[in-house]
Short mmCIF file of C-alpha atoms in Angstrom, two decimals:
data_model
loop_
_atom_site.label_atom_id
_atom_site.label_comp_id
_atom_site.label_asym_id
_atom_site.label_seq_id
_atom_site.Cartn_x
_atom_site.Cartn_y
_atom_site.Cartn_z
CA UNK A 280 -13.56 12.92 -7.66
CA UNK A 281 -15.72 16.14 -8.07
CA UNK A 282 -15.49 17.74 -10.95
CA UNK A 283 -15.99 21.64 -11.00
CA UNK A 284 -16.13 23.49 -14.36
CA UNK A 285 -15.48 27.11 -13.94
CA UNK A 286 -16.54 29.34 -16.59
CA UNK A 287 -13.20 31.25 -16.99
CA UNK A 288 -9.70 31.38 -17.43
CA UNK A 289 -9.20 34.03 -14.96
CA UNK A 290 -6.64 33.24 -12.46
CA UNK A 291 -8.12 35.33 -9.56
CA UNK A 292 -11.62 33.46 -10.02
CA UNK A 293 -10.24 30.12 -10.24
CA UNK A 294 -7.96 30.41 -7.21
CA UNK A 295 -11.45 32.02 -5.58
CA UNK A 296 -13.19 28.65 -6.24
CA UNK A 297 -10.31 26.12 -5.45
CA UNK A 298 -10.28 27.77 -2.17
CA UNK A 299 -13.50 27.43 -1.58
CA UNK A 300 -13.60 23.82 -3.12
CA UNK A 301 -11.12 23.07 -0.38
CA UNK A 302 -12.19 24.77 2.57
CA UNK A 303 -16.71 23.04 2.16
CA UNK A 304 -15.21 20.05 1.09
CA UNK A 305 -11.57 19.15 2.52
CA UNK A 306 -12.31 15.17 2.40
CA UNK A 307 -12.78 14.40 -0.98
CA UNK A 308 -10.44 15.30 -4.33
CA UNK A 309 -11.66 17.78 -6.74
CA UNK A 310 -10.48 19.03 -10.16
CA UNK A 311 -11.51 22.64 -11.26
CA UNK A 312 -11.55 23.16 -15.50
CA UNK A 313 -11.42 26.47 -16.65
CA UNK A 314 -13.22 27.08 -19.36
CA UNK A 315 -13.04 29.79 -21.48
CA UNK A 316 -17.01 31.21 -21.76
CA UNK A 317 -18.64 34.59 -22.64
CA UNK A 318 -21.13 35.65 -20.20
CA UNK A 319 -23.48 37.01 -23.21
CA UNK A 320 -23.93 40.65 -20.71
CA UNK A 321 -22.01 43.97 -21.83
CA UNK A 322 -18.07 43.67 -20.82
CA UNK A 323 -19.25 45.74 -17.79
CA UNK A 324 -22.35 44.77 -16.67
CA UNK A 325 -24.48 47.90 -14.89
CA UNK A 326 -27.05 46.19 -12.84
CA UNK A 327 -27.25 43.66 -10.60
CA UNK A 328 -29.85 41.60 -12.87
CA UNK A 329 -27.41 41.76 -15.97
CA UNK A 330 -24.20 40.87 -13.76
CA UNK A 331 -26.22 37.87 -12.43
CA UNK A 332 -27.52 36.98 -15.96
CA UNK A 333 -23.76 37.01 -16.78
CA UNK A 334 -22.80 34.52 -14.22
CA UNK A 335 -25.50 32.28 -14.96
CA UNK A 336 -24.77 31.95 -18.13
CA UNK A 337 -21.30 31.34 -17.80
CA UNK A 338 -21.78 28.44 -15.21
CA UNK A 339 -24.83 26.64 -17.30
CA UNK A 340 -22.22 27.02 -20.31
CA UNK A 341 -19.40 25.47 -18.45
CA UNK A 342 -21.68 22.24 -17.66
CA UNK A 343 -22.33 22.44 -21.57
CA UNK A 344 -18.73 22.83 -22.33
CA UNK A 345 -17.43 20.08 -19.97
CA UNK A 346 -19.33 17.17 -20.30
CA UNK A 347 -17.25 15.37 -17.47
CA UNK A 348 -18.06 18.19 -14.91
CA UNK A 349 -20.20 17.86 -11.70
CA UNK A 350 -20.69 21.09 -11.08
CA UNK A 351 -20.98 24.43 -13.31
CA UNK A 352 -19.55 27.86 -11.87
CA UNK A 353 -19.78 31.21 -13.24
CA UNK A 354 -18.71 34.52 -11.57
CA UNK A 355 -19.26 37.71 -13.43
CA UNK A 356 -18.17 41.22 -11.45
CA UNK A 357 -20.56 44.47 -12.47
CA UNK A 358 -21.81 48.02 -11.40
CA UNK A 359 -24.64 48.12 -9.18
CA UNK A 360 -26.33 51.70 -8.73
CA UNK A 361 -27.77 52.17 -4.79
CA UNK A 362 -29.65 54.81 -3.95
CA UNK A 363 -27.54 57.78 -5.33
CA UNK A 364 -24.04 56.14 -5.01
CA UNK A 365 -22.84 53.82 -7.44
CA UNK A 366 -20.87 49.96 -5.99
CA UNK A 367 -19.12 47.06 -7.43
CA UNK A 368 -19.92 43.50 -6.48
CA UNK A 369 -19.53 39.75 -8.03
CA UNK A 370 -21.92 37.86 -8.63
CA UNK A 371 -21.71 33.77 -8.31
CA UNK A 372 -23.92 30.62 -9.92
CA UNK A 373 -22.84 27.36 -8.85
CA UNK A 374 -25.49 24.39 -10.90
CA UNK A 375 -25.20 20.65 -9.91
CA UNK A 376 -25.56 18.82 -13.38
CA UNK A 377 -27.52 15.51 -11.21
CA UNK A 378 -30.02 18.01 -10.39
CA UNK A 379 -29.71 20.99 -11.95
CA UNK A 380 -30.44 22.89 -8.87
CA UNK A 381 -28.64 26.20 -8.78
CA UNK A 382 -27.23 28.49 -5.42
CA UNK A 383 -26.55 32.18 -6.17
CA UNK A 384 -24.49 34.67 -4.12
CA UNK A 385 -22.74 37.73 -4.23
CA UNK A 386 -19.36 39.11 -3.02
CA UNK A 387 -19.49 42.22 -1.05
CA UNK A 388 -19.82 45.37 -2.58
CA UNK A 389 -17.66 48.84 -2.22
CA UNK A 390 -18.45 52.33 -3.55
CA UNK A 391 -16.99 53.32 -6.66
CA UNK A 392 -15.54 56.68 -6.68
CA UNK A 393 -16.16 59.36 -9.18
CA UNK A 394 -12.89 59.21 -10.50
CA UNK A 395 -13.79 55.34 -11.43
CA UNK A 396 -17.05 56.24 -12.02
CA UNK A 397 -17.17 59.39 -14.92
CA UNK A 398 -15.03 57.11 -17.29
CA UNK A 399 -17.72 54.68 -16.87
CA UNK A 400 -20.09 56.31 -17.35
CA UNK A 401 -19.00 59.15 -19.85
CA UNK A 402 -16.74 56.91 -22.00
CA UNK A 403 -18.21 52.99 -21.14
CA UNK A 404 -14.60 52.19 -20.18
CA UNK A 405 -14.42 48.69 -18.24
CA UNK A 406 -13.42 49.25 -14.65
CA UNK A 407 -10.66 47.43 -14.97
CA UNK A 408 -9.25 48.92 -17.94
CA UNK A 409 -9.34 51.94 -15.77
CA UNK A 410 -7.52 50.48 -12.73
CA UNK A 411 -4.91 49.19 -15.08
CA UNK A 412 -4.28 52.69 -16.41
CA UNK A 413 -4.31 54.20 -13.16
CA UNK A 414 -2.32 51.64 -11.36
CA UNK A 415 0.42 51.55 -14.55
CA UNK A 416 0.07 47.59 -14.27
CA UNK A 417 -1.32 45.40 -16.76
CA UNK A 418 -3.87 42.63 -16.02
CA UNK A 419 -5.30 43.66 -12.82
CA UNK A 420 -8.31 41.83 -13.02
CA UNK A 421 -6.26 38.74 -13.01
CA UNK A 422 -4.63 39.10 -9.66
CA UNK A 423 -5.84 41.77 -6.69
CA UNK A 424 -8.55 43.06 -9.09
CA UNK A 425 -9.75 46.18 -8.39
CA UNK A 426 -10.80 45.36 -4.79
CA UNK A 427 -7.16 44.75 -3.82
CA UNK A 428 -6.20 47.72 -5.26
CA UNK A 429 -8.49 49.60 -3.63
CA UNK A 430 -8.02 47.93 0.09
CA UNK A 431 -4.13 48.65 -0.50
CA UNK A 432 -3.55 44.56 -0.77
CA UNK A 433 -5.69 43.87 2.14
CA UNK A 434 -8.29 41.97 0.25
CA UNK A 435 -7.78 40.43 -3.00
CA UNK A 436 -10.48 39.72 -5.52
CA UNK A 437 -9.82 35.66 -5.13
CA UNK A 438 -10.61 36.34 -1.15
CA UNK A 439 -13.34 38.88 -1.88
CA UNK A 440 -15.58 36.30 -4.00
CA UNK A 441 -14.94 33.44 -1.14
CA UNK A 442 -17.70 34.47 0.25
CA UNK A 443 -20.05 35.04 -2.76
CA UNK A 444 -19.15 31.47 -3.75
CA UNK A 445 -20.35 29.92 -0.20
CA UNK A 446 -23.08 31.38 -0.49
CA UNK A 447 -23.60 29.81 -3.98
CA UNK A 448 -22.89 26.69 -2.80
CA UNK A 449 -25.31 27.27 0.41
CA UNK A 450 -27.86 24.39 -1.54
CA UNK A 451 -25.67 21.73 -1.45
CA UNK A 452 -23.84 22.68 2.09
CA UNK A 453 -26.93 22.28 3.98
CA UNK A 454 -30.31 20.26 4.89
CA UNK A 455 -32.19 19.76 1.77
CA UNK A 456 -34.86 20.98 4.38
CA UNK A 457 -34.11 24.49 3.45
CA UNK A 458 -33.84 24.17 -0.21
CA UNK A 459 -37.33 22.30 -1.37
CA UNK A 460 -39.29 23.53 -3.82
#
């Protein structure tokens, strides 16, 4: 059994990397641990370098955390500014304790509107605090996130980091060939 320690007890992340667990690796059993880890970035991270620190962190402290685990995952979602247009995007570590070699990837990204944006930015509200308010739900970020909301239910946070999470895992999917040092 592979054991996959997931630094969070968010339910849209976990289900994110079960799914994935499942899909690279439908032969063998697996238990994902959430554990409960801060990512030691701002609650909304504006850069690409500070939302991968985040996720880095939060997958080398869920190896800490979890003795047992194989594996260490963090995911940490942030602000990226392009050009003149502001985006959201995940970012994903995945570490192999055995080797301590680490894959990184990233979800996609879509533009953040001003409306999403000025709050941000004027008041350092976290994005999802403002999707909650403007939604009238609670939680978002546990369930469609704000990519579901913003794809009308179309695509889900969980099945927006799938990707991001392959990609993480791209080191121990393929030929060592393409991974040496």
């Amino acid at each position: 059994m592979t054991i996959w320690a997931v630094g969070t007890t968010n339910k849209a992340k976990l289900d994110s990397v079960s799914a994935v667990v499942k899909k690279c690796f439908p032969n063998d059993t697996h238990e994902i641990v959430p554990v409960s880890t801060a990512s030691c970035v701002s609650d909304q991270p504006m850069s690409a370098e500070e939302t991968q620190k985040g996720c880095i962190h939060r997958a080398k402290e869920a190896l800490r955390l979890c003795e047992r685990a194989d594996f260490g995952v963090g995911i940490e979602g942030g602000l990226e500014h392009i050009g003149s247009k502001w985006f959201e995007c995940g970012w994903m570590a995945i570490i192999e304790r055995a080797s301590d070699q680490m894959g990184i990837g990233s979800s996609a990204r879509f533009e953040m509107s001003s409306v999403l944006m000025d709050p941000i930015l004027s008041e350092g509200k976290e994005l999802a605090d403002i999707i909650d308010d403007l939604t009238g739900e609670t939680d978002v970020r546990s369930g469609l996130g704000a990519m579901g909301v913003l794809t009308a239910g179309h695509l889900g946070r969980a099945a927006a980091y799938e990707h991001g999470l392959m990609f993480a895992l791209a080191p121990f999917l393929s030929d060592t060939k393409f991974w040496r040092k």
